[in-house]
PDB file of C-alpha atoms and ligand atoms in Angstrom:
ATOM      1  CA  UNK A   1       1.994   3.092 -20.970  1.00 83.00           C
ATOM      2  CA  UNK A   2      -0.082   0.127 -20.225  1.00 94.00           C
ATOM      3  CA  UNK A   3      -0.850  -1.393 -16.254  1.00 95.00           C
ATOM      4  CA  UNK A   4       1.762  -4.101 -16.934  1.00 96.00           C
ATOM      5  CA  UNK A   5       4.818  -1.765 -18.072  1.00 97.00           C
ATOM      6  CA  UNK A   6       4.157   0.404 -14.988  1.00 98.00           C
ATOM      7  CA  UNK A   7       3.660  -2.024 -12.775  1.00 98.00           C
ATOM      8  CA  UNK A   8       7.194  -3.991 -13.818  1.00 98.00           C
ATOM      9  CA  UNK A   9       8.578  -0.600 -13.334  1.00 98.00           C
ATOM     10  CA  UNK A  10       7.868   0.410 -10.130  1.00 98.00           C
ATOM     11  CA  UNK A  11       9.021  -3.410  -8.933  1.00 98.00           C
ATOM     12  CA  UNK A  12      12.133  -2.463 -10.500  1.00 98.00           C
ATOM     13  CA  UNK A  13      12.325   0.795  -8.996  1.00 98.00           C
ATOM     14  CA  UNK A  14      11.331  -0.572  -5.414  1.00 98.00           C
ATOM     15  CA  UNK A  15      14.161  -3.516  -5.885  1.00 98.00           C
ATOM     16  CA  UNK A  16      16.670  -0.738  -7.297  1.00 98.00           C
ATOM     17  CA  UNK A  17      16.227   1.484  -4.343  1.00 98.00           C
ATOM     18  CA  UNK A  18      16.528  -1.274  -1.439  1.00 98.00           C
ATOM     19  CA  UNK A  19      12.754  -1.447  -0.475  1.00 98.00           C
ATOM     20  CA  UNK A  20      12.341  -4.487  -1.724  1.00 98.00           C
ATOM     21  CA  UNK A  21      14.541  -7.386  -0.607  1.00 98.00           C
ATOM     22  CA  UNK A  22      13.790 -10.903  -0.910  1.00 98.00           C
ATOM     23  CA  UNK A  23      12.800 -13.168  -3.667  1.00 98.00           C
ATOM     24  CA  UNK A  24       9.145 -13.608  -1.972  1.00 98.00           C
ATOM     25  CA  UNK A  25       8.491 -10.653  -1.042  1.00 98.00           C
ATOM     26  CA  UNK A  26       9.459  -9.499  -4.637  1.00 98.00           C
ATOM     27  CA  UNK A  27       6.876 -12.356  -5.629  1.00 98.00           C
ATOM     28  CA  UNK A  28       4.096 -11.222  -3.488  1.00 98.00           C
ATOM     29  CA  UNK A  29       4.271  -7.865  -5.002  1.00 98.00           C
ATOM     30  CA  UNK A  30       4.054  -9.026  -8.714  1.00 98.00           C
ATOM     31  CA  UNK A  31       1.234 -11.198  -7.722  1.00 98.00           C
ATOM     32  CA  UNK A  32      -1.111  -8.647  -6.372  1.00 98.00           C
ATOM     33  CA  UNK A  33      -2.881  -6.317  -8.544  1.00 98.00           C
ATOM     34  CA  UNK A  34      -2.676  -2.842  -6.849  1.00 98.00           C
ATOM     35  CA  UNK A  35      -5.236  -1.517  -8.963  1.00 98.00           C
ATOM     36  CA  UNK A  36      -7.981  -3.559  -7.644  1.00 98.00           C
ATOM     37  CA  UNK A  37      -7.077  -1.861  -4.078  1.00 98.00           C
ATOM     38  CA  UNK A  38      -7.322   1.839  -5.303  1.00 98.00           C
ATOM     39  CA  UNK A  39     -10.604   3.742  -6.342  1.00 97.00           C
ATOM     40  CA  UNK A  40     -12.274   3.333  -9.751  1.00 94.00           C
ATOM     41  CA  UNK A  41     -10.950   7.137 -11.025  1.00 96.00           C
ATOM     42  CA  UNK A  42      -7.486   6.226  -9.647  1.00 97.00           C
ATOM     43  CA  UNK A  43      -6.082   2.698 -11.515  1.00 96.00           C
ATOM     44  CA  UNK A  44      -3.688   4.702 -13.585  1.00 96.00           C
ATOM     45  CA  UNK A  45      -1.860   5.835 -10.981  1.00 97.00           C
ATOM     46  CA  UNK A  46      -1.950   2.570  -9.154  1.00 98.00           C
ATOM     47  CA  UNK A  47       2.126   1.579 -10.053  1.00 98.00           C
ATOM     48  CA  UNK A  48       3.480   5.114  -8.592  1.00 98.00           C
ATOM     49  CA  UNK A  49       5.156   5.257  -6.336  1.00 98.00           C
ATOM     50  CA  UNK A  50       2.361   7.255  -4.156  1.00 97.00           C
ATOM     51  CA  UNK A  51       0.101   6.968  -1.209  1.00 97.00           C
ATOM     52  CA  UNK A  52      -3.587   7.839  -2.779  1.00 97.00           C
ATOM     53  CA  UNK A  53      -6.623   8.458  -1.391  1.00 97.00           C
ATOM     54  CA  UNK A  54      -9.203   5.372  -0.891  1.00 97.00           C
ATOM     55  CA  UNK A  55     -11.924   7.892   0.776  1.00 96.00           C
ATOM     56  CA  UNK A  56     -13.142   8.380   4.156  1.00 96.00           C
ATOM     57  CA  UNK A  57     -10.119  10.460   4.624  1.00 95.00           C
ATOM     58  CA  UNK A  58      -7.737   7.602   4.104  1.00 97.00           C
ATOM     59  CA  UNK A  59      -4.979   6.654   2.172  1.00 97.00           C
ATOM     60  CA  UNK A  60      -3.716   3.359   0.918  1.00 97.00           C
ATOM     61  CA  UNK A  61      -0.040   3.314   1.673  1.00 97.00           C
ATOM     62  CA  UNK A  62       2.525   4.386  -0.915  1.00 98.00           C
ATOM     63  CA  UNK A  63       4.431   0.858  -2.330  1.00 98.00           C
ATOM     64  CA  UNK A  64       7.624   1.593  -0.971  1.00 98.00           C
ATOM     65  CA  UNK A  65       6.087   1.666   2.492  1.00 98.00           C
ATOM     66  CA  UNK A  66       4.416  -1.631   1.745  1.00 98.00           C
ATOM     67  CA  UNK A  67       7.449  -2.786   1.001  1.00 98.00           C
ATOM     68  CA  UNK A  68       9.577  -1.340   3.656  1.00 98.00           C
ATOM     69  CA  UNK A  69       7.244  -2.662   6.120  1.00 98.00           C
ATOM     70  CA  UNK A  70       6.886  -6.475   4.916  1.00 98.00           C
ATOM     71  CA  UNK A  71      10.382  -6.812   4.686  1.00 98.00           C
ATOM     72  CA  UNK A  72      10.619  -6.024   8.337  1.00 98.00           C
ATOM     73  CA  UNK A  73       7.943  -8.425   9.219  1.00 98.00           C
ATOM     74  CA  UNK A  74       9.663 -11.467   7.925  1.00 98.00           C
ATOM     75  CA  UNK A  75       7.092 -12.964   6.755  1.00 98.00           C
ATOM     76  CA  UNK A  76       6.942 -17.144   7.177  1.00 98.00           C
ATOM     77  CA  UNK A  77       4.609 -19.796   5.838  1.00 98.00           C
ATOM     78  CA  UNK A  78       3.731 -20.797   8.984  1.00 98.00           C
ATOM     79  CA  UNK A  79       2.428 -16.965  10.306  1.00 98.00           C
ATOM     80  CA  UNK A  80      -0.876 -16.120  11.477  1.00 98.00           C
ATOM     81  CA  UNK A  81      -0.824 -12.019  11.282  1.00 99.00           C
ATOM     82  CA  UNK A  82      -3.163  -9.340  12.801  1.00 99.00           C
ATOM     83  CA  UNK A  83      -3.086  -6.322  11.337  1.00 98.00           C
ATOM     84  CA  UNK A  84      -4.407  -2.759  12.425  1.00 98.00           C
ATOM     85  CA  UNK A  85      -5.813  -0.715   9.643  1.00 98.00           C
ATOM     86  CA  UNK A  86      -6.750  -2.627   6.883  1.00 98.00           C
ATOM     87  CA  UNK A  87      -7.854   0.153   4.441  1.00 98.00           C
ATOM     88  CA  UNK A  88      -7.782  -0.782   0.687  1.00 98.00           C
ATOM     89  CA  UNK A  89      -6.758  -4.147   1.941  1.00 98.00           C
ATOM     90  CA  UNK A  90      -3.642  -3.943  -0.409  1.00 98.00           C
ATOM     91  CA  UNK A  91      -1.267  -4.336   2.771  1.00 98.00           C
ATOM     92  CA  UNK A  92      -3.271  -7.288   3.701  1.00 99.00           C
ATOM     93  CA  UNK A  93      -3.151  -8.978   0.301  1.00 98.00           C
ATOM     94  CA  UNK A  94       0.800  -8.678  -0.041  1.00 98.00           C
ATOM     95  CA  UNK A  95       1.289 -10.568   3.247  1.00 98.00           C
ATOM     96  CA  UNK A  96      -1.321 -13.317   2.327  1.00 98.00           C
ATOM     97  CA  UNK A  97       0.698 -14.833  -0.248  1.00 98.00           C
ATOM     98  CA  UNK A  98       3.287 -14.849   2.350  1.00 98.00           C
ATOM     99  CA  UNK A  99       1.819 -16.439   5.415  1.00 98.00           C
ATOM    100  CA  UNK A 100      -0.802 -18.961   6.368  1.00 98.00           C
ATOM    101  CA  UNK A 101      -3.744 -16.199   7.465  1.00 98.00           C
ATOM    102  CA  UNK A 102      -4.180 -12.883   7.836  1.00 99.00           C
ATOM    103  CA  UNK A 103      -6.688 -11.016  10.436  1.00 99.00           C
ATOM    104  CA  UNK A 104      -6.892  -7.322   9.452  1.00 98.00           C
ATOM    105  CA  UNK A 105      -9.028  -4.662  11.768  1.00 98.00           C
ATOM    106  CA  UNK A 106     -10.506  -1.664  10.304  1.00 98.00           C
ATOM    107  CA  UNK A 107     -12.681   1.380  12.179  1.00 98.00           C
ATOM    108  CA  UNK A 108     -14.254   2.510   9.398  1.00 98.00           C
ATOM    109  CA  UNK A 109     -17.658   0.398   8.425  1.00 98.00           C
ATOM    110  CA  UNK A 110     -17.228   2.015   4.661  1.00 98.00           C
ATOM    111  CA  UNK A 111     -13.695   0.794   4.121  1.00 98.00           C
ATOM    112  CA  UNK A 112     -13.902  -3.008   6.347  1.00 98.00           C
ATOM    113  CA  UNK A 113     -16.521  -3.351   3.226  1.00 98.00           C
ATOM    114  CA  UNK A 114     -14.141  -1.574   0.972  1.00 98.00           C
ATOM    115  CA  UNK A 115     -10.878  -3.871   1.833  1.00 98.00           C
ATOM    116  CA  UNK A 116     -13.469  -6.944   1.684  1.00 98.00           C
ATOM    117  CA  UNK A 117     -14.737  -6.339  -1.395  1.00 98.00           C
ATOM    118  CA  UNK A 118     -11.232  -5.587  -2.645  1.00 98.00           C
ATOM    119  CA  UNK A 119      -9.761  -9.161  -1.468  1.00 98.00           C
ATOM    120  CA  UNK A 120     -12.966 -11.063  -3.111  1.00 98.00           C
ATOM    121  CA  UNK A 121     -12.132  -9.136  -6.521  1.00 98.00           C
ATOM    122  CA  UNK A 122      -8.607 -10.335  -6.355  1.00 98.00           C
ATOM    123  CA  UNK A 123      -9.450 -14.112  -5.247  1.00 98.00           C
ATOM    124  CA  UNK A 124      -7.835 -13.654  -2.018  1.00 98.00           C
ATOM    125  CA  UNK A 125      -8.930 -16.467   0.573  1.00 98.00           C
ATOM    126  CA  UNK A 126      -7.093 -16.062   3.477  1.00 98.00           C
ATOM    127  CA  UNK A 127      -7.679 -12.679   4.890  1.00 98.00           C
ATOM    128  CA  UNK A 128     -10.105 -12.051   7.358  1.00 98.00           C
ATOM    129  CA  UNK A 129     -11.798  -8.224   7.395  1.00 98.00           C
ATOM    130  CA  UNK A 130     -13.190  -7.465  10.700  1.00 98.00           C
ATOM    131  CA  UNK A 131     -14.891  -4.061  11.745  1.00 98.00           C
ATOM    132  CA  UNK A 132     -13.781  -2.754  14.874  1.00 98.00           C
ATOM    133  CA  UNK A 133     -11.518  -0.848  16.664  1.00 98.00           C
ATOM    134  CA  UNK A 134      -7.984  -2.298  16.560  1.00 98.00           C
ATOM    135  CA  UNK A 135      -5.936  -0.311  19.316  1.00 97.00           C
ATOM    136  CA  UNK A 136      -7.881  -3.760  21.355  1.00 97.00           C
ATOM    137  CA  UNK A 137      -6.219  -6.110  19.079  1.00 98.00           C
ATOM    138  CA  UNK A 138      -8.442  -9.238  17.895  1.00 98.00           C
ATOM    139  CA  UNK A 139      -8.263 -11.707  21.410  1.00 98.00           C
ATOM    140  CA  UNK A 140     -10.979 -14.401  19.372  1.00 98.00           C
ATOM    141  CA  UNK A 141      -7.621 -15.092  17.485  1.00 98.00           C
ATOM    142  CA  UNK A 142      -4.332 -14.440  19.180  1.00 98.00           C
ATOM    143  CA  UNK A 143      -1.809 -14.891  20.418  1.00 98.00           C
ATOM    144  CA  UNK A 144      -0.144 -13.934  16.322  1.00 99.00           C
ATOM    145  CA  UNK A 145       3.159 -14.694  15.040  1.00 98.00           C
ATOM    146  CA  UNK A 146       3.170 -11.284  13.847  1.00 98.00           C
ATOM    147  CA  UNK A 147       1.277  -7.570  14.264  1.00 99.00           C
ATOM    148  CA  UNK A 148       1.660  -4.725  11.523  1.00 98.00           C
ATOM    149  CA  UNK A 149      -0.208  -1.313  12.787  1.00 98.00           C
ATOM    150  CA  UNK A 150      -0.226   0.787   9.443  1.00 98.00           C
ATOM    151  CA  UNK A 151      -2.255   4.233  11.192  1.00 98.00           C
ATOM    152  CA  UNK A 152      -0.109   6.122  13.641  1.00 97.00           C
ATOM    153  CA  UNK A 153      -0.344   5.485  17.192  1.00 97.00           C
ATOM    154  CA  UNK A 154       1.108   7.627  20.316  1.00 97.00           C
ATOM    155  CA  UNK A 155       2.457   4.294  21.572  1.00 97.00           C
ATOM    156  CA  UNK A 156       2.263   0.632  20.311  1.00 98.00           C
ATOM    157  CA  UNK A 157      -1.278  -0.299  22.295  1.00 97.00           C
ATOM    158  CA  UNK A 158      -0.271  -3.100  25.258  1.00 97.00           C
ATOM    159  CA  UNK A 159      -3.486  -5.181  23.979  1.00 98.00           C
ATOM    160  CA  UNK A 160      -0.928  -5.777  21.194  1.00 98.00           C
ATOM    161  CA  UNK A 161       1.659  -6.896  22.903  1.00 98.00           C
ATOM    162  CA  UNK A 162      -0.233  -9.096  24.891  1.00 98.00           C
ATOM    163  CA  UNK A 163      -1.716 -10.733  21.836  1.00 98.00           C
ATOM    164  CA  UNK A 164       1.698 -11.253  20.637  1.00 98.00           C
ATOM    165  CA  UNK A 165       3.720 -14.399  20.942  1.00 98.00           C
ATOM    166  CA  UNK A 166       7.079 -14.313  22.227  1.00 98.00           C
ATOM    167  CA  UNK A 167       9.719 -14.266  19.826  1.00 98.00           C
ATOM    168  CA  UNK A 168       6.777 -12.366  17.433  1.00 98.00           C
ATOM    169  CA  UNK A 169       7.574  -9.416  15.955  1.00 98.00           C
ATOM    170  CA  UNK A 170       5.187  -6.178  15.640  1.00 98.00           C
ATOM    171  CA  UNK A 171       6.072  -2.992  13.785  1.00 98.00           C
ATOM    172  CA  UNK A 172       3.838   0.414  13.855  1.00 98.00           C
ATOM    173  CA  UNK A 173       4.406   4.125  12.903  1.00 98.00           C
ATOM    174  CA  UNK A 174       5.081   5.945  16.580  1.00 98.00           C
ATOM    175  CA  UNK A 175       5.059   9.531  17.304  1.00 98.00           C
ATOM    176  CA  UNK A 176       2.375  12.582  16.590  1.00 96.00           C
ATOM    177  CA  UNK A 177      -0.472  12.550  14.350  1.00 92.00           C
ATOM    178  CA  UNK A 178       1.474  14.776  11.841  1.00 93.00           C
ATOM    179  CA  UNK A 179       5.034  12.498  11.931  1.00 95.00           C
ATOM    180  CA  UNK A 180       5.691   9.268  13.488  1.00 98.00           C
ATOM    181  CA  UNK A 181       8.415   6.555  13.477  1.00 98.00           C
ATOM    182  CA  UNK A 182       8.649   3.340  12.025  1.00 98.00           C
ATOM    183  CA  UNK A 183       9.283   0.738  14.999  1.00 98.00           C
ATOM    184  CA  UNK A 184      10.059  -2.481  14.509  1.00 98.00           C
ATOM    185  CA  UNK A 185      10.323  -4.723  17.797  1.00 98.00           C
ATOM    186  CA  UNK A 186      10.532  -8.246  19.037  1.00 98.00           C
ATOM    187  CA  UNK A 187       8.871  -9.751  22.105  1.00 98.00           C
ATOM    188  CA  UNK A 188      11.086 -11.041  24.505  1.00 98.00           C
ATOM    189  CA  UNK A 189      10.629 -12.185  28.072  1.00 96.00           C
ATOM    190  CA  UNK A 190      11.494  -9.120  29.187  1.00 95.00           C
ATOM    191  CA  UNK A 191       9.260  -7.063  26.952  1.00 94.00           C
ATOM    192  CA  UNK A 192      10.026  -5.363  23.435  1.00 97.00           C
ATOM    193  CA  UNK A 193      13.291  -5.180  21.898  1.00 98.00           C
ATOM    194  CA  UNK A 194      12.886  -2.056  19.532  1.00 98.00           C
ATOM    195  CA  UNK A 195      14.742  -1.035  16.411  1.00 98.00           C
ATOM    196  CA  UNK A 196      13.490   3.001  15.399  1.00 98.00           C
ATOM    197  CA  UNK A 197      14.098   2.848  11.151  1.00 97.00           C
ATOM    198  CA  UNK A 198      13.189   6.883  10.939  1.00 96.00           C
ATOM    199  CA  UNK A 199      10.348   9.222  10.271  1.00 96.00           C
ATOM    200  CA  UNK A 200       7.438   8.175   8.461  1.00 96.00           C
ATOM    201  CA  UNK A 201       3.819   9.544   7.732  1.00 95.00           C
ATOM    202  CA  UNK A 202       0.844   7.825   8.283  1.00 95.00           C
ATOM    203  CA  UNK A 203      -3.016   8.555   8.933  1.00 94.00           C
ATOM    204  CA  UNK A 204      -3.904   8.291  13.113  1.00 95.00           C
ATOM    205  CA  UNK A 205      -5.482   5.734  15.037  1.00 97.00           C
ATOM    206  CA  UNK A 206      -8.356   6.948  16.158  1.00 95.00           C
ATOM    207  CA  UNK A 207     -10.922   5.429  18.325  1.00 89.00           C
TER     208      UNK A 207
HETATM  209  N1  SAH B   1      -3.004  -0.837   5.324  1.00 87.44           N
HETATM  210  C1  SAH B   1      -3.864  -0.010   4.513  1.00 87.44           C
HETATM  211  C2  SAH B   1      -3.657   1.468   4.698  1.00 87.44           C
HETATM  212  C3  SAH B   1      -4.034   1.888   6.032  1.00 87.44           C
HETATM  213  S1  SAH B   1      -4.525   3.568   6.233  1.00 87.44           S
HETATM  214  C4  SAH B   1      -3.776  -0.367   3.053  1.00 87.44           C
HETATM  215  O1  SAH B   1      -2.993  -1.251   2.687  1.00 87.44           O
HETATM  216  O2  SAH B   1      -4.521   0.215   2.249  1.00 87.44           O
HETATM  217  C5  SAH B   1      -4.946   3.425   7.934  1.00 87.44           C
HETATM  218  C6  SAH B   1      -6.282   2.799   8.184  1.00 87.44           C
HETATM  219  O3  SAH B   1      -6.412   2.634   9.591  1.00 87.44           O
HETATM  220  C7  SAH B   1      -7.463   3.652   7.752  1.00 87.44           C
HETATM  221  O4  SAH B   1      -8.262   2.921   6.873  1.00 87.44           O
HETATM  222  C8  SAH B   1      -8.196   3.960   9.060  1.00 87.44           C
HETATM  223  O5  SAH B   1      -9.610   4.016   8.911  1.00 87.44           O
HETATM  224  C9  SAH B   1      -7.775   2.790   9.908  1.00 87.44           C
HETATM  225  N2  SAH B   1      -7.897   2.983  11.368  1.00 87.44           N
HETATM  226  C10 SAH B   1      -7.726   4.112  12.094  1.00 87.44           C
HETATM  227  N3  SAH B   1      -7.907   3.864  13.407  1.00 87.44           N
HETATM  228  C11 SAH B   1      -8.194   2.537  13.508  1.00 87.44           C
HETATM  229  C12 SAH B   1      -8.483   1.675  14.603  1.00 87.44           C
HETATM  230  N4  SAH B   1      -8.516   2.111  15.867  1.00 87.44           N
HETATM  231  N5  SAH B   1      -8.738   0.359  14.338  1.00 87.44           N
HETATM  232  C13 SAH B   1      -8.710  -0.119  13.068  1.00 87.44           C
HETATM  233  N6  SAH B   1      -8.455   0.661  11.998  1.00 87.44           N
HETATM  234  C14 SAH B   1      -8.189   1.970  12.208  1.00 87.44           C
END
């Protein structure tokens, strides 16, 4: 089966099974080429529905994730977004068809290069790569409309919060390195409103 058939497949699995909501996220995901974000030996497994290994003892998220975790951000036009974790950069390059810029962290010096390298390939503009650690958020550029952590964290880090606008909304994967779950919350006055949508698996934030 060629890219292309798999590729319309798993969109149609991913709308069939709920991940996958609206019309633009749907969009976003049949714009970006996934198999520019996965290693060389790995492009024919790019459409399942899998998290696979980018090196460095990463992963790149497994779609339905990606999509589980956009939807929640509700993404706008107008959104400047920090994210924690960049990776393969394939998170990063769903959102940026989705909002105005995108500021993604990642600790590892191999894979910031990696994720950059990635985005050039695919002709993505507005994402910013920047090597560091991101449990300090990125102050040069906040406060963000949104904040998507995708590496477990024991708690959501209050250097986040702080760089988050009220009325923002941030989303990470809390709990233990081995099984966390998926927060979603919104800034208020009087601090974060969370919703808990279940267990999920990422890598850790480390530091
Ligand atoms: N969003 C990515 C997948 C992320 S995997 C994608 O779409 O491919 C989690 C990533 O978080 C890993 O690349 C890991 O190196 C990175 N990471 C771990 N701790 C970090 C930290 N403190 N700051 C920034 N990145 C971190």
């Amino acid at each position: 089966m060629e890219l292309k058939e798999k590729k319309n497949n798993l969109i149609k699995h991913l709308i069939e099974s709920g991940y996958l909501k609206t019309e633009k996220v749907i969009k976003a995901f049949k714009d970006v080429p996934r198999e520019n974000f996965v290693r060389a030996g790995n492009k024919n497994y790019a459409y399942s529905d899998t998290p696979l290994s980018i090196g460095f003892g990463q992963t790149i998220s497994a779609p339905h994730m990606v999509a589980i975790m956009t939807e929640h951000l509700k993404p706008e036009k107008t959104d400047i977004v920090l994210e924690v974790g960049a990776g393969s950069g394939y998170q990063a390059a769903i959102l940026s068809g989705l909002v105005m810029k995108v500021y993604t962290i990642e600790l590892d010096p191999n894979l910031a290069e990696f994720a950059k390298s990635n985005l050039k390939h695919s002709g993505i503009k507005n994402v910013e790569v920047i090597q560091g650690d991101g449990s300090r958020g990125y102050p040069e550029k906040a406060p963000y409309d949104k904040i998507i952590i995708t590496c477990a964290c024991h708690e959501i880090p209050n250097a986040l919060i702080d760089q988050l606008k009220t009325g923002g909304i941030i989303e990470a994967p809390v709990g233990s390195s081995w099984r966390q779950e998926l927060i979603v919350a919104i800034k208020t006055k009087k601090g974060l409103e969370e919703k808990n949508y279940g267990g999920c698996i990422f890598v850790p934030l480390r530091h």
